[in-house]
Amino acid sequence: TIMGQKVGLERELEIAAEAGYDGIEIWIPTLDTFLKEGGSLIELNKKIIGLGIKVENAIGFAQWIVNDPAKRNEALEQAKKEMDLLAQLGCKRLAAPPSGAQKDMTIDLNDAAERFAALVEVGNQTGVNPQLEVWGFSENLSRLSEVLYVAAECGQPNTRILPDVYHLHKGGSDFDGLKLISGDTIEIFHMNDYPGNLSREEIGDKDRVYPGLGVGPVVQVLQDLKKTGGPTVLSLELFNRDYWAQDPLEVAKVGLKAMKDAVAKVG
């Protein structure tokens, strides 16, 4: 949401706390930059504890799903290293989008299930659970139904999925599909909204807006999430260039208020 301002990981943590968030979802590339610049995980963890927030999830891009076996093996090694770092920060989740398979690659869903199972096994070793993410712009796992199929067929009892208001729309998923989900299947949900003046083909990440400012069924989504019965962390994820030009703390505050206003409408 505030990655465009490039304030660095430590300031992102401070902004999240100052704005009133309970937690934060960090990006692996941002964590990598922090470490390459001499940052200490021990000191970072102290800062997280001192700020009173929690690292709920991290966004990584290991190519665990691709057809090339060598690349998949490299991806599993990459994911393990990332998970080991996250475990030291008290983070128990890592997003697992179909990175590397966005276009020009057709993947059988049964193969995808086997590959995700291998990633979950790495998670079982590290204590950091992959969250199978819907990417609406991808040629693979672009729809909620595909993600649910892979989750059901991977044979891992602690499988979790990570949907997103914008991605569900972009990929053409029916939002009512969320009504089929129960329990702890969704631990993280990406909150955003989208305008009504762009087609699915035209709309992109940069067009996301604060929840409630678009035409997405945000309140209905929240109602369906509530009915699943499991706790769900709502994480604001926007890539809006207009917001990136603004003060990051103000953007964080406005975004949190937008989410709270939407939640307040849930019966």
Short mmCIF file of C-alpha atoms in Angstrom, two decimals:
data_model
loop_
_atom_site.label_atom_id
_atom_site.label_comp_id
_atom_site.label_asym_id
_atom_site.label_seq_id
_atom_site.Cartn_x
_atom_site.Cartn_y
_atom_site.Cartn_z
CA THR A 1 0.00 0.00 0.00
CA ILE A 2 2.90 2.38 0.75
CA MET A 3 5.67 0.61 -1.14
CA GLY A 4 5.83 3.42 -3.70
CA GLN A 5 7.12 5.87 -1.11
CA LYS A 6 10.13 3.59 -0.51
CA VAL A 7 10.48 4.42 3.17
CA GLY A 8 12.21 1.16 4.10
CA LEU A 9 11.11 -1.73 6.26
CA GLU A 10 11.72 -0.11 9.64
CA ARG A 11 9.69 2.96 8.76
CA GLU A 12 6.93 0.77 7.33
CA LEU A 13 6.70 -0.94 10.70
CA GLU A 14 6.58 2.41 12.49
CA ILE A 15 3.88 3.72 10.14
CA ALA A 16 1.72 0.64 10.65
CA ALA A 17 1.96 1.07 14.43
CA GLU A 18 1.41 4.85 14.35
CA ALA A 19 -1.62 4.47 12.11
CA GLY A 20 -3.21 2.02 14.53
CA TYR A 21 -2.80 -1.34 12.79
CA ASP A 22 -2.56 -4.50 14.89
CA GLY A 23 -0.15 -6.08 12.41
CA ILE A 24 1.65 -5.74 9.13
CA GLU A 25 2.21 -7.78 5.99
CA ILE A 26 5.79 -7.34 4.80
CA TRP A 27 7.39 -8.00 1.41
CA ILE A 28 10.33 -10.37 1.11
CA PRO A 29 12.19 -8.02 -1.31
CA THR A 30 11.91 -5.23 1.28
CA LEU A 31 13.22 -7.56 3.99
CA ASP A 32 16.08 -8.60 1.69
CA THR A 33 17.03 -4.95 1.14
CA PHE A 34 17.00 -4.33 4.89
CA LEU A 35 19.38 -7.24 5.46
CA LYS A 36 21.67 -6.36 2.54
CA GLU A 37 22.04 -2.87 3.97
CA GLY A 38 23.31 -4.32 7.24
CA GLY A 39 20.09 -4.64 9.16
CA SER A 40 19.86 -7.09 12.06
CA LEU A 41 17.00 -9.56 12.47
CA ILE A 42 17.50 -9.50 16.24
CA GLU A 43 17.17 -5.71 16.38
CA LEU A 44 14.27 -5.79 13.93
CA ASN A 45 12.43 -8.28 16.11
CA LYS A 46 13.00 -6.06 19.14
CA LYS A 47 11.51 -3.17 17.19
CA ILE A 48 8.46 -5.20 16.19
CA ILE A 49 7.85 -6.20 19.81
CA GLY A 50 8.43 -2.65 21.02
CA LEU A 51 5.92 -1.25 18.54
CA GLY A 52 3.32 -3.75 19.71
CA ILE A 53 2.46 -5.07 16.26
CA LYS A 54 2.71 -8.48 14.66
CA VAL A 55 4.11 -9.59 11.31
CA GLU A 56 1.02 -11.47 10.15
CA ASN A 57 2.22 -12.50 6.70
CA ALA A 58 4.89 -11.93 4.11
CA ILE A 59 4.71 -11.70 0.33
CA GLY A 60 7.26 -13.87 -1.48
CA PHE A 61 7.77 -14.83 -5.10
CA ALA A 62 9.42 -18.24 -5.10
CA GLN A 63 8.49 -20.03 -8.36
CA TRP A 64 7.24 -23.24 -6.75
CA ILE A 65 4.55 -23.86 -9.37
CA VAL A 66 6.47 -23.69 -12.68
CA ASN A 67 6.94 -26.68 -14.98
CA ASP A 68 10.75 -26.66 -14.87
CA PRO A 69 11.86 -29.12 -12.12
CA ALA A 70 15.20 -27.36 -11.60
CA LYS A 71 13.48 -24.01 -11.06
CA ARG A 72 11.02 -25.63 -8.66
CA ASN A 73 13.85 -27.09 -6.60
CA GLU A 74 15.51 -23.67 -6.47
CA ALA A 75 12.19 -22.17 -5.45
CA LEU A 76 11.79 -24.60 -2.56
CA GLU A 77 15.28 -23.73 -1.34
CA GLN A 78 14.46 -20.03 -1.68
CA ALA A 79 11.18 -20.48 0.19
CA LYS A 80 12.93 -22.34 3.01
CA LYS A 81 15.44 -19.51 3.46
CA GLU A 82 12.63 -16.96 3.46
CA MET A 83 10.57 -18.97 5.93
CA ASP A 84 13.55 -19.35 8.26
CA LEU A 85 13.95 -15.56 8.28
CA LEU A 86 10.24 -15.02 8.88
CA ALA A 87 10.17 -17.51 11.74
CA GLN A 88 12.77 -15.36 13.52
CA LEU A 89 10.36 -12.42 13.27
CA GLY A 90 7.45 -14.39 14.67
CA CYS A 91 5.72 -14.54 11.28
CA LYS A 92 3.81 -17.77 10.69
CA ARG A 93 2.67 -17.24 7.09
CA LEU A 94 4.11 -16.71 3.61
CA ALA A 95 1.95 -15.90 0.58
CA ALA A 96 2.35 -18.40 -2.25
CA PRO A 97 1.12 -16.87 -5.53
CA PRO A 98 1.67 -18.62 -8.90
CA SER A 99 4.84 -16.61 -9.46
CA GLY A 100 6.60 -17.40 -12.73
CA ALA A 101 3.43 -18.84 -14.27
CA GLN A 102 1.57 -15.65 -15.05
CA LYS A 103 1.64 -16.16 -18.84
CA ASP A 104 2.83 -18.47 -21.60
CA MET A 105 2.62 -21.51 -19.34
CA THR A 106 -0.16 -24.03 -18.93
CA ILE A 107 -0.11 -26.01 -15.69
CA ASP A 108 -2.32 -28.98 -14.93
CA LEU A 109 -4.13 -28.40 -11.65
CA ASN A 110 -3.22 -31.87 -10.36
CA ASP A 111 0.44 -31.06 -10.97
CA ALA A 112 -0.06 -27.73 -9.23
CA ALA A 113 -1.51 -29.58 -6.24
CA GLU A 114 1.55 -31.84 -5.98
CA ARG A 115 3.87 -28.85 -6.24
CA PHE A 116 2.00 -26.92 -3.60
CA ALA A 117 2.12 -29.95 -1.33
CA ALA A 118 5.93 -29.86 -1.60
CA LEU A 119 5.91 -26.20 -0.60
CA VAL A 120 3.66 -26.91 2.38
CA GLU A 121 6.09 -29.62 3.47
CA VAL A 122 8.82 -26.98 3.61
CA GLY A 123 6.45 -24.88 5.66
CA ASN A 124 5.86 -27.78 8.03
CA GLN A 125 9.63 -27.93 8.65
CA THR A 126 9.95 -24.22 9.37
CA GLY A 127 6.68 -23.45 11.13
CA VAL A 128 5.69 -20.94 8.43
CA ASN A 129 2.59 -21.95 6.48
CA PRO A 130 2.25 -21.05 2.77
CA GLN A 131 -0.99 -19.28 1.82
CA LEU A 132 -2.13 -20.28 -1.68
CA GLU A 133 -2.91 -16.97 -3.37
CA VAL A 134 -5.39 -16.10 -6.11
CA TRP A 135 -3.79 -14.00 -8.88
CA GLY A 136 -6.51 -12.75 -11.19
CA PHE A 137 -4.13 -11.61 -13.94
CA SER A 138 -2.30 -14.96 -14.16
CA GLU A 139 -2.96 -17.76 -16.63
CA ASN A 140 -2.79 -20.15 -13.67
CA LEU A 141 -4.67 -19.94 -10.34
CA SER A 142 -6.53 -16.87 -11.54
CA ARG A 143 -9.89 -18.08 -10.22
CA LEU A 144 -11.07 -19.02 -6.76
CA SER A 145 -12.28 -22.41 -8.05
CA GLU A 146 -8.79 -23.30 -9.30
CA VAL A 147 -7.20 -22.37 -5.99
CA LEU A 148 -9.79 -24.37 -4.07
CA TYR A 149 -9.15 -27.39 -6.30
CA VAL A 150 -5.41 -27.26 -5.71
CA ALA A 151 -5.96 -26.80 -1.98
CA ALA A 152 -8.34 -29.78 -1.85
CA GLU A 153 -6.09 -32.07 -3.88
CA CYS A 154 -2.71 -31.31 -2.31
CA GLY A 155 -3.27 -33.70 0.59
CA GLN A 156 -2.13 -31.28 3.28
CA PRO A 157 -4.52 -30.86 6.23
CA ASN A 158 -3.34 -27.34 7.10
CA THR A 159 -3.78 -25.89 3.61
CA ARG A 160 -4.76 -22.22 3.56
CA ILE A 161 -5.79 -19.92 0.70
CA LEU A 162 -5.38 -16.16 0.27
CA PRO A 163 -8.10 -14.39 -1.75
CA ASP A 164 -8.30 -10.69 -2.63
CA VAL A 165 -11.26 -8.49 -3.60
CA TYR A 166 -9.50 -7.11 -6.68
CA HIS A 167 -8.03 -10.44 -7.81
CA LEU A 168 -11.37 -12.23 -7.51
CA HIS A 169 -12.87 -9.60 -9.80
CA LYS A 170 -9.91 -9.51 -12.20
CA GLY A 171 -9.92 -13.27 -12.66
CA GLY A 172 -13.68 -13.48 -13.17
CA SER A 173 -14.47 -15.43 -10.00
CA ASP A 174 -18.00 -15.32 -8.64
CA PHE A 175 -17.81 -13.73 -5.19
CA ASP A 176 -20.49 -16.14 -4.00
CA GLY A 177 -17.82 -18.84 -4.15
CA LEU A 178 -16.62 -17.55 -0.79
CA LYS A 179 -19.85 -18.92 0.70
CA LEU A 180 -18.51 -22.46 0.13
CA ILE A 181 -15.58 -21.90 2.49
CA SER A 182 -15.66 -22.57 6.21
CA GLY A 183 -13.32 -22.78 9.18
CA ASP A 184 -9.73 -21.57 9.08
CA THR A 185 -9.19 -21.95 5.33
CA ILE A 186 -8.75 -18.19 4.93
CA GLU A 187 -6.38 -16.74 7.52
CA ILE A 188 -5.44 -13.65 5.47
CA PHE A 189 -7.68 -11.69 3.12
CA HIS A 190 -6.42 -8.81 0.98
CA MET A 191 -8.70 -5.81 1.24
CA ASN A 192 -9.19 -3.29 -1.55
CA ASP A 193 -11.81 -2.14 -4.03
CA TYR A 194 -11.97 -1.40 -7.74
CA PRO A 195 -13.65 1.21 -9.96
CA GLY A 196 -16.56 0.38 -12.23
CA ASN A 197 -15.39 2.26 -15.31
CA LEU A 198 -12.77 -0.28 -16.45
CA SER A 199 -13.28 -3.73 -17.95
CA ARG A 200 -11.65 -6.80 -16.45
CA GLU A 201 -9.20 -6.77 -19.33
CA GLU A 202 -8.25 -3.13 -18.76
CA ILE A 203 -8.11 -2.99 -14.99
CA GLY A 204 -4.76 -3.44 -13.26
CA ASP A 205 -3.16 -3.41 -9.82
CA LYS A 206 -2.66 0.36 -10.00
CA ASP A 207 -6.44 0.87 -10.23
CA ARG A 208 -7.17 -0.50 -6.78
CA VAL A 209 -8.80 1.97 -4.39
CA TYR A 210 -9.67 2.10 -0.70
CA PRO A 211 -12.42 -0.32 0.37
CA GLY A 212 -15.79 1.37 -0.12
CA LEU A 213 -14.64 3.76 -2.86
CA GLY A 214 -15.27 1.33 -5.70
CA VAL A 215 -18.02 -0.99 -6.89
CA GLY A 216 -16.78 -4.24 -5.37
CA PRO A 217 -19.10 -6.16 -3.00
CA VAL A 218 -16.82 -5.45 -0.05
CA VAL A 219 -19.46 -5.67 2.69
CA GLN A 220 -20.89 -8.89 1.26
CA VAL A 221 -17.38 -10.36 1.15
CA LEU A 222 -16.86 -9.47 4.80
CA GLN A 223 -20.21 -10.98 5.74
CA ASP A 224 -19.24 -14.23 4.00
CA LEU A 225 -15.84 -14.24 5.71
CA LYS A 226 -17.52 -13.80 9.07
CA LYS A 227 -19.75 -16.80 8.39
CA THR A 228 -16.76 -19.08 7.80
CA GLY A 229 -16.34 -19.18 11.58
CA GLY A 230 -12.59 -18.79 11.59
CA PRO A 231 -10.57 -15.68 12.44
CA THR A 232 -9.36 -13.76 9.38
CA VAL A 233 -6.73 -11.04 9.21
CA LEU A 234 -7.72 -8.22 6.88
CA SER A 235 -4.68 -6.81 5.09
CA LEU A 236 -4.94 -3.63 3.03
CA GLU A 237 -3.17 -4.16 -0.31
CA LEU A 238 -3.20 -1.31 -2.82
CA PHE A 239 -0.83 -0.30 -5.61
CA ASN A 240 -2.47 3.03 -6.38
CA ARG A 241 0.03 5.52 -7.82
CA ASP A 242 -1.99 8.47 -6.51
CA TYR A 243 -1.68 7.08 -2.99
CA TRP A 244 2.05 6.52 -3.51
CA ALA A 245 2.41 10.28 -4.12
CA GLN A 246 0.88 11.07 -0.72
CA ASP A 247 2.21 10.98 2.82
CA PRO A 248 2.49 7.26 3.69
CA LEU A 249 1.23 7.67 7.25
CA GLU A 250 -1.87 9.49 6.02
CA VAL A 251 -2.48 6.78 3.42
CA ALA A 252 -2.18 4.10 6.10
CA LYS A 253 -4.63 5.95 8.37
CA VAL A 254 -7.19 6.51 5.60
CA GLY A 255 -6.92 2.86 4.58
CA LEU A 256 -7.46 1.60 8.11
CA LYS A 257 -10.51 3.82 8.56
CA ALA A 258 -11.91 2.57 5.24
CA MET A 259 -11.56 -1.04 6.40
CA LYS A 260 -13.11 -0.30 9.79
CA ASP A 261 -16.02 1.51 8.13
CA ALA A 262 -16.64 -1.52 5.92
CA VAL A 263 -16.46 -3.94 8.85
CA ALA A 264 -18.90 -1.77 10.80
CA LYS A 265 -21.51 -2.44 8.11
CA VAL A 266 -21.33 -6.20 8.54
CA GLY A 267 -24.38 -7.58 10.26
#
